[in-house]
Amino acid sequence: MTEPTTQHTSATSAATPPPPLRHRSHRIRTLVALLILIPVVVFSLWAWVTLGYTYSNGHRGGYVQKISKKGWLCKTWEGELAMANLPGTMPEIFRFTVRKDSVALLIEKNVGKRVSLSYEQHRGVPTTCFGETEYFVTGIRAVP
């Protein structure tokens, strides 16, 4: 018995050619874009949630000791309020951040005077670019 012989044509015997270079570079660009885009989106959502959600809010009274605009790239208003409960005791220092220039200018006018600061506490803010503290002052009231 003779076995039938089959002839292979060059089309069927050749290995499948690699995908065109265009498809490979498109996949690489998509992968790189996703590797950059995903962390940016996660960071943006994290900042949006922490700055939008107020953990606590309240008022602190004392004497404004200092307010200054600080930072290399991200300029933020940072200040200190000295809170003394009893005359002659060491004051407790309340460090705060101000996001609005109008509020910061009002605080600046009241340096050395007794004031009451309204604040919101935002925990977990991702970087110091938004403020060095987690206490963001939203208002000021002079105390006679």
Short mmCIF file of N, CA and C in Angstrom, two decimals:
data_model
loop_
_atom_site.label_atom_id
_atom_site.label_comp_id
_atom_site.label_asym_id
_atom_site.label_seq_id
_atom_site.Cartn_x
_atom_site.Cartn_y
_atom_site.Cartn_z
N MET A 1 0.83 -1.15 0.00
CA MET A 1 0.00 0.00 0.00
C MET A 1 0.89 1.23 0.00
N THR A 2 0.52 2.08 -0.81
CA THR A 2 1.31 3.29 -0.87
C THR A 2 0.57 4.41 -0.17
N GLU A 3 1.32 5.14 0.53
CA GLU A 3 0.72 6.26 1.24
C GLU A 3 0.64 7.45 0.32
N PRO A 4 -0.46 8.16 0.43
CA PRO A 4 -0.56 9.32 -0.43
C PRO A 4 0.44 10.39 0.01
N THR A 5 1.06 10.98 -0.92
CA THR A 5 2.01 12.04 -0.61
C THR A 5 1.31 13.36 -0.72
N THR A 6 1.60 14.18 0.23
CA THR A 6 1.01 15.52 0.21
C THR A 6 2.10 16.53 -0.01
N GLN A 7 1.81 17.43 -0.82
CA GLN A 7 2.76 18.50 -1.05
C GLN A 7 2.31 19.72 -0.27
N HIS A 8 3.25 20.29 0.41
CA HIS A 8 2.96 21.50 1.18
C HIS A 8 3.24 22.70 0.31
N THR A 9 2.30 23.57 0.31
CA THR A 9 2.55 24.81 -0.43
C THR A 9 3.29 25.77 0.47
N SER A 10 3.91 26.70 -0.10
CA SER A 10 4.69 27.66 0.69
C SER A 10 3.79 28.50 1.60
N ALA A 11 2.54 28.69 1.25
CA ALA A 11 1.63 29.50 2.06
C ALA A 11 1.26 28.78 3.34
N THR A 12 1.08 27.48 3.30
CA THR A 12 0.68 26.76 4.50
C THR A 12 1.86 26.38 5.36
N SER A 13 3.01 26.22 4.80
CA SER A 13 4.15 25.78 5.60
C SER A 13 4.88 26.94 6.26
N ALA A 14 4.72 28.11 5.78
CA ALA A 14 5.42 29.26 6.38
C ALA A 14 4.78 29.62 7.72
N ALA A 15 5.61 30.04 8.63
CA ALA A 15 5.10 30.47 9.94
C ALA A 15 4.32 31.76 9.76
N THR A 16 3.38 32.00 10.70
CA THR A 16 2.60 33.23 10.58
C THR A 16 3.52 34.42 10.79
N PRO A 17 3.39 35.42 9.98
CA PRO A 17 4.29 36.57 10.11
C PRO A 17 3.99 37.35 11.38
N PRO A 18 5.00 38.02 11.94
CA PRO A 18 4.75 38.83 13.15
C PRO A 18 3.80 39.97 12.81
N PRO A 19 3.08 40.45 13.81
CA PRO A 19 2.17 41.55 13.55
C PRO A 19 2.95 42.76 13.05
N PRO A 20 2.30 43.57 12.27
CA PRO A 20 3.01 44.75 11.76
C PRO A 20 3.49 45.64 12.89
N LEU A 21 4.54 46.36 12.65
CA LEU A 21 5.16 47.21 13.66
C LEU A 21 4.18 48.26 14.18
N ARG A 22 3.27 48.70 13.35
CA ARG A 22 2.28 49.69 13.77
C ARG A 22 1.46 49.18 14.95
N HIS A 23 1.02 47.93 14.89
CA HIS A 23 0.20 47.38 15.97
C HIS A 23 0.99 47.25 17.27
N ARG A 24 2.25 46.87 17.17
CA ARG A 24 3.08 46.75 18.37
C ARG A 24 3.29 48.11 19.01
N SER A 25 3.64 49.10 18.22
CA SER A 25 3.89 50.43 18.79
C SER A 25 2.60 51.02 19.37
N HIS A 26 1.47 50.71 18.76
CA HIS A 26 0.19 51.18 19.30
C HIS A 26 -0.09 50.54 20.66
N ARG A 27 0.22 49.27 20.80
CA ARG A 27 0.02 48.58 22.09
C ARG A 27 0.94 49.16 23.16
N ILE A 28 2.17 49.42 22.77
CA ILE A 28 3.14 49.97 23.72
C ILE A 28 2.70 51.37 24.16
N ARG A 29 2.27 52.20 23.21
CA ARG A 29 1.79 53.53 23.56
C ARG A 29 0.57 53.47 24.47
N THR A 30 -0.33 52.55 24.21
CA THR A 30 -1.52 52.39 25.04
C THR A 30 -1.12 51.96 26.45
N LEU A 31 -0.19 51.02 26.56
CA LEU A 31 0.27 50.55 27.87
C LEU A 31 0.94 51.68 28.65
N VAL A 32 1.80 52.44 28.00
CA VAL A 32 2.48 53.56 28.67
C VAL A 32 1.46 54.61 29.11
N ALA A 33 0.49 54.90 28.24
CA ALA A 33 -0.54 55.88 28.59
C ALA A 33 -1.34 55.41 29.80
N LEU A 34 -1.68 54.13 29.86
CA LEU A 34 -2.42 53.61 31.01
C LEU A 34 -1.58 53.64 32.28
N LEU A 35 -0.28 53.32 32.15
CA LEU A 35 0.60 53.35 33.33
C LEU A 35 0.76 54.76 33.88
N ILE A 36 0.62 55.76 33.04
CA ILE A 36 0.69 57.15 33.50
C ILE A 36 -0.69 57.63 33.93
N LEU A 37 -1.71 57.30 33.18
CA LEU A 37 -3.05 57.82 33.42
C LEU A 37 -3.68 57.27 34.71
N ILE A 38 -3.52 56.00 34.98
CA ILE A 38 -4.15 55.40 36.16
C ILE A 38 -3.67 56.05 37.46
N PRO A 39 -2.34 56.20 37.69
CA PRO A 39 -1.92 56.88 38.93
C PRO A 39 -2.40 58.34 39.01
N VAL A 40 -2.43 59.03 37.87
CA VAL A 40 -2.90 60.42 37.88
C VAL A 40 -4.37 60.48 38.28
N VAL A 41 -5.18 59.58 37.75
CA VAL A 41 -6.61 59.55 38.09
C VAL A 41 -6.80 59.20 39.56
N VAL A 42 -6.05 58.21 40.05
CA VAL A 42 -6.15 57.80 41.46
C VAL A 42 -5.75 58.96 42.37
N PHE A 43 -4.64 59.64 42.06
CA PHE A 43 -4.19 60.78 42.86
C PHE A 43 -5.24 61.89 42.84
N SER A 44 -5.79 62.18 41.67
CA SER A 44 -6.79 63.25 41.55
C SER A 44 -8.04 62.93 42.37
N LEU A 45 -8.50 61.70 42.30
CA LEU A 45 -9.67 61.30 43.08
C LEU A 45 -9.39 61.39 44.58
N TRP A 46 -8.20 60.93 44.99
CA TRP A 46 -7.81 60.97 46.40
C TRP A 46 -7.79 62.43 46.89
N ALA A 47 -7.17 63.33 46.12
CA ALA A 47 -7.12 64.74 46.51
C ALA A 47 -8.52 65.34 46.55
N TRP A 48 -9.34 65.03 45.56
CA TRP A 48 -10.70 65.57 45.48
C TRP A 48 -11.54 65.12 46.69
N VAL A 49 -11.42 63.84 47.06
CA VAL A 49 -12.19 63.33 48.20
C VAL A 49 -11.69 63.94 49.50
N THR A 50 -10.39 63.96 49.73
CA THR A 50 -9.88 64.46 51.02
C THR A 50 -10.10 65.96 51.18
N LEU A 51 -10.04 66.71 50.08
CA LEU A 51 -10.27 68.15 50.19
C LEU A 51 -11.76 68.48 50.20
N GLY A 52 -12.58 67.59 49.68
CA GLY A 52 -14.02 67.83 49.65
C GLY A 52 -14.75 67.35 50.89
N TYR A 53 -14.17 66.38 51.59
CA TYR A 53 -14.80 65.83 52.78
C TYR A 53 -14.20 66.47 54.03
N THR A 54 -15.03 67.03 54.87
CA THR A 54 -14.58 67.66 56.11
C THR A 54 -14.68 66.65 57.24
N TYR A 55 -13.53 66.31 57.82
CA TYR A 55 -13.49 65.37 58.94
C TYR A 55 -14.08 66.02 60.19
N SER A 56 -13.69 67.27 60.46
CA SER A 56 -14.26 68.01 61.58
C SER A 56 -14.16 69.49 61.28
N ASN A 57 -14.93 70.29 62.03
CA ASN A 57 -14.82 71.73 61.91
C ASN A 57 -15.04 72.36 63.27
N GLY A 58 -14.59 73.60 63.42
CA GLY A 58 -14.74 74.25 64.72
C GLY A 58 -14.12 75.62 64.72
N HIS A 59 -13.87 76.12 65.94
CA HIS A 59 -13.32 77.46 66.13
C HIS A 59 -12.18 77.35 67.14
N ARG A 60 -11.16 78.15 66.93
CA ARG A 60 -10.06 78.25 67.89
C ARG A 60 -9.81 79.73 68.14
N GLY A 61 -9.60 80.07 69.40
CA GLY A 61 -9.35 81.45 69.78
C GLY A 61 -7.95 81.63 70.31
N GLY A 62 -7.38 82.77 70.03
CA GLY A 62 -6.05 83.07 70.51
C GLY A 62 -5.48 84.27 69.80
N TYR A 63 -4.17 84.37 69.83
CA TYR A 63 -3.47 85.49 69.21
C TYR A 63 -2.73 85.00 67.98
N VAL A 64 -3.00 85.65 66.85
CA VAL A 64 -2.30 85.28 65.62
C VAL A 64 -0.84 85.69 65.76
N GLN A 65 0.05 84.72 65.70
CA GLN A 65 1.48 84.97 65.83
C GLN A 65 2.14 85.19 64.50
N LYS A 66 1.68 84.44 63.50
CA LYS A 66 2.41 84.47 62.25
C LYS A 66 1.49 84.01 61.13
N ILE A 67 1.68 84.60 59.96
CA ILE A 67 1.04 84.12 58.73
C ILE A 67 2.00 84.46 57.59
N SER A 68 2.26 83.48 56.75
CA SER A 68 3.17 83.72 55.64
C SER A 68 2.81 82.80 54.48
N LYS A 69 3.18 83.25 53.29
CA LYS A 69 2.96 82.46 52.08
C LYS A 69 4.24 81.68 51.83
N LYS A 70 4.14 80.34 51.81
CA LYS A 70 5.31 79.48 51.74
C LYS A 70 5.21 78.51 50.58
N GLY A 71 6.35 77.98 50.19
CA GLY A 71 6.40 76.90 49.22
C GLY A 71 7.28 77.20 48.03
N TRP A 72 7.87 76.13 47.47
CA TRP A 72 8.71 76.28 46.29
C TRP A 72 7.84 76.38 45.04
N LEU A 73 7.02 75.37 44.82
CA LEU A 73 6.16 75.36 43.64
C LEU A 73 4.73 75.73 43.99
N CYS A 74 4.23 75.12 45.03
CA CYS A 74 2.85 75.34 45.46
C CYS A 74 2.87 76.32 46.63
N LYS A 75 2.47 77.54 46.39
CA LYS A 75 2.46 78.56 47.44
C LYS A 75 1.18 78.43 48.26
N THR A 76 1.35 78.26 49.57
CA THR A 76 0.20 78.17 50.46
C THR A 76 0.42 79.14 51.63
N TRP A 77 -0.68 79.60 52.19
CA TRP A 77 -0.63 80.46 53.37
C TRP A 77 -0.59 79.57 54.60
N GLU A 78 0.43 79.74 55.42
CA GLU A 78 0.60 78.96 56.65
C GLU A 78 0.69 79.92 57.82
N GLY A 79 0.05 79.55 58.93
CA GLY A 79 0.06 80.45 60.08
C GLY A 79 0.08 79.71 61.40
N GLU A 80 0.22 80.50 62.46
CA GLU A 80 0.22 79.98 63.82
C GLU A 80 -0.66 80.85 64.70
N LEU A 81 -1.41 80.20 65.56
CA LEU A 81 -2.27 80.87 66.53
C LEU A 81 -1.82 80.41 67.91
N ALA A 82 -1.47 81.37 68.78
CA ALA A 82 -1.06 81.03 70.15
C ALA A 82 -2.30 81.04 71.03
N MET A 83 -2.59 79.89 71.63
CA MET A 83 -3.77 79.76 72.50
C MET A 83 -3.29 79.61 73.93
N ALA A 84 -3.55 80.61 74.76
CA ALA A 84 -3.15 80.57 76.17
C ALA A 84 -4.41 80.48 77.02
N ASN A 85 -4.49 79.46 77.85
CA ASN A 85 -5.65 79.29 78.71
C ASN A 85 -5.58 80.18 79.94
N LEU A 86 -4.42 80.24 80.54
CA LEU A 86 -4.23 81.05 81.75
C LEU A 86 -3.04 81.97 81.55
N PRO A 87 -3.12 83.19 82.08
CA PRO A 87 -1.96 84.09 81.96
C PRO A 87 -0.75 83.47 82.65
N GLY A 88 0.39 83.59 82.00
CA GLY A 88 1.63 83.06 82.57
C GLY A 88 1.93 81.63 82.18
N THR A 89 1.02 80.94 81.53
CA THR A 89 1.28 79.57 81.10
C THR A 89 1.80 79.56 79.67
N MET A 90 2.46 78.49 79.31
CA MET A 90 2.96 78.35 77.94
C MET A 90 1.78 78.18 77.00
N PRO A 91 1.73 78.97 75.93
CA PRO A 91 0.61 78.84 75.00
C PRO A 91 0.74 77.59 74.14
N GLU A 92 -0.38 77.03 73.80
CA GLU A 92 -0.41 75.93 72.84
C GLU A 92 -0.46 76.57 71.46
N ILE A 93 0.32 76.04 70.54
CA ILE A 93 0.38 76.61 69.18
C ILE A 93 -0.51 75.78 68.26
N PHE A 94 -1.41 76.48 67.59
CA PHE A 94 -2.30 75.87 66.60
C PHE A 94 -1.80 76.28 65.23
N ARG A 95 -1.26 75.32 64.48
CA ARG A 95 -0.77 75.59 63.13
C ARG A 95 -1.89 75.37 62.14
N PHE A 96 -2.01 76.27 61.17
CA PHE A 96 -3.12 76.19 60.23
C PHE A 96 -2.69 76.60 58.83
N THR A 97 -3.54 76.27 57.86
CA THR A 97 -3.36 76.62 56.46
C THR A 97 -4.56 77.43 56.01
N VAL A 98 -4.34 78.39 55.14
CA VAL A 98 -5.42 79.20 54.57
C VAL A 98 -5.36 79.02 53.07
N ARG A 99 -6.49 78.66 52.46
CA ARG A 99 -6.53 78.45 51.01
C ARG A 99 -6.96 79.69 50.24
N LYS A 100 -7.74 80.56 50.87
CA LYS A 100 -8.24 81.75 50.17
C LYS A 100 -7.39 82.97 50.53
N ASP A 101 -6.97 83.69 49.50
CA ASP A 101 -6.16 84.89 49.73
C ASP A 101 -6.91 85.95 50.52
N SER A 102 -8.23 86.07 50.31
CA SER A 102 -9.01 87.09 51.02
C SER A 102 -9.01 86.82 52.53
N VAL A 103 -9.13 85.56 52.93
CA VAL A 103 -9.10 85.21 54.36
C VAL A 103 -7.70 85.43 54.91
N ALA A 104 -6.69 85.07 54.13
CA ALA A 104 -5.30 85.25 54.58
C ALA A 104 -4.98 86.72 54.81
N LEU A 105 -5.50 87.60 53.96
CA LEU A 105 -5.25 89.04 54.14
C LEU A 105 -5.93 89.57 55.39
N LEU A 106 -7.13 89.05 55.70
CA LEU A 106 -7.80 89.45 56.95
C LEU A 106 -7.01 88.98 58.16
N ILE A 107 -6.48 87.78 58.11
CA ILE A 107 -5.66 87.27 59.22
C ILE A 107 -4.39 88.11 59.35
N GLU A 108 -3.80 88.45 58.21
CA GLU A 108 -2.58 89.25 58.21
C GLU A 108 -2.79 90.60 58.88
N LYS A 109 -3.96 91.19 58.69
CA LYS A 109 -4.28 92.48 59.32
C LYS A 109 -4.46 92.35 60.82
N ASN A 110 -4.72 91.13 61.31
CA ASN A 110 -4.98 90.92 62.73
C ASN A 110 -3.84 90.21 63.46
N VAL A 111 -2.64 90.21 62.89
CA VAL A 111 -1.50 89.59 63.57
C VAL A 111 -1.26 90.32 64.88
N GLY A 112 -1.11 89.57 65.96
CA GLY A 112 -0.88 90.13 67.30
C GLY A 112 -2.15 90.45 68.05
N LYS A 113 -3.30 90.31 67.40
CA LYS A 113 -4.58 90.60 68.05
C LYS A 113 -5.29 89.30 68.39
N ARG A 114 -6.21 89.41 69.34
CA ARG A 114 -7.00 88.24 69.73
C ARG A 114 -8.10 88.03 68.70
N VAL A 115 -8.18 86.80 68.18
CA VAL A 115 -9.17 86.46 67.15
C VAL A 115 -9.74 85.09 67.41
N SER A 116 -10.81 84.79 66.70
CA SER A 116 -11.39 83.45 66.67
C SER A 116 -11.34 82.99 65.22
N LEU A 117 -10.70 81.86 64.98
CA LEU A 117 -10.58 81.32 63.64
C LEU A 117 -11.56 80.16 63.44
N SER A 118 -12.30 80.19 62.35
CA SER A 118 -13.15 79.05 61.97
C SER A 118 -12.32 78.17 61.06
N TYR A 119 -12.37 76.86 61.28
CA TYR A 119 -11.54 75.96 60.48
C TYR A 119 -12.28 74.68 60.14
N GLU A 120 -11.76 74.00 59.12
CA GLU A 120 -12.20 72.66 58.75
C GLU A 120 -10.98 71.76 58.76
N GLN A 121 -11.15 70.55 59.27
CA GLN A 121 -10.05 69.60 59.29
C GLN A 121 -10.25 68.61 58.15
N HIS A 122 -9.23 68.48 57.31
CA HIS A 122 -9.25 67.54 56.19
C HIS A 122 -8.11 66.55 56.39
N ARG A 123 -8.46 65.32 56.74
CA ARG A 123 -7.44 64.31 57.01
C ARG A 123 -7.06 63.58 55.74
N GLY A 124 -5.79 63.21 55.64
CA GLY A 124 -5.31 62.40 54.53
C GLY A 124 -5.06 63.14 53.23
N VAL A 125 -4.87 64.44 53.30
CA VAL A 125 -4.58 65.20 52.09
C VAL A 125 -3.25 64.69 51.53
N PRO A 126 -3.20 64.38 50.23
CA PRO A 126 -2.06 63.63 49.68
C PRO A 126 -0.70 64.31 49.74
N THR A 127 -0.59 65.60 49.55
CA THR A 127 0.73 66.24 49.57
C THR A 127 0.64 67.56 50.32
N THR A 128 1.80 68.13 50.60
CA THR A 128 1.83 69.44 51.24
C THR A 128 1.60 70.55 50.22
N CYS A 129 1.38 70.19 48.98
CA CYS A 129 1.10 71.18 47.95
C CYS A 129 -0.25 71.88 48.22
N PHE A 130 -1.15 71.19 48.91
CA PHE A 130 -2.45 71.77 49.25
C PHE A 130 -2.41 72.48 50.59
N GLY A 131 -1.39 72.25 51.38
CA GLY A 131 -1.24 72.87 52.69
C GLY A 131 -0.38 72.00 53.58
N GLU A 132 0.38 72.62 54.46
CA GLU A 132 1.28 71.87 55.34
C GLU A 132 0.56 71.24 56.52
N THR A 133 -0.63 71.72 56.83
CA THR A 133 -1.38 71.16 57.95
C THR A 133 -2.68 70.57 57.44
N GLU A 134 -3.39 69.92 58.33
CA GLU A 134 -4.71 69.39 57.95
C GLU A 134 -5.83 70.32 58.39
N TYR A 135 -5.47 71.47 58.99
CA TYR A 135 -6.47 72.45 59.45
C TYR A 135 -6.51 73.63 58.47
N PHE A 136 -7.64 73.81 57.80
CA PHE A 136 -7.80 74.86 56.81
C PHE A 136 -8.75 75.91 57.36
N VAL A 137 -8.23 77.12 57.57
CA VAL A 137 -9.03 78.21 58.13
C VAL A 137 -9.95 78.75 57.04
N THR A 138 -11.23 78.90 57.40
CA THR A 138 -12.23 79.38 56.45
C THR A 138 -12.76 80.78 56.82
N GLY A 139 -12.50 81.24 58.04
CA GLY A 139 -12.99 82.56 58.44
C GLY A 139 -12.29 83.06 59.68
N ILE A 140 -12.43 84.34 59.93
CA ILE A 140 -11.81 84.97 61.09
C ILE A 140 -12.79 85.98 61.68
N ARG A 141 -12.77 86.08 63.01
CA ARG A 141 -13.60 87.04 63.71
C ARG A 141 -12.76 87.66 64.82
N ALA A 142 -12.73 88.98 64.87
CA ALA A 142 -11.98 89.66 65.92
C ALA A 142 -12.70 89.51 67.25
N VAL A 143 -11.93 89.26 68.31
CA VAL A 143 -12.48 89.11 69.66
C VAL A 143 -12.01 90.31 70.48
N PRO A 144 -12.96 91.08 71.04
CA PRO A 144 -12.56 92.27 71.81
C PRO A 144 -11.89 91.89 73.12
#
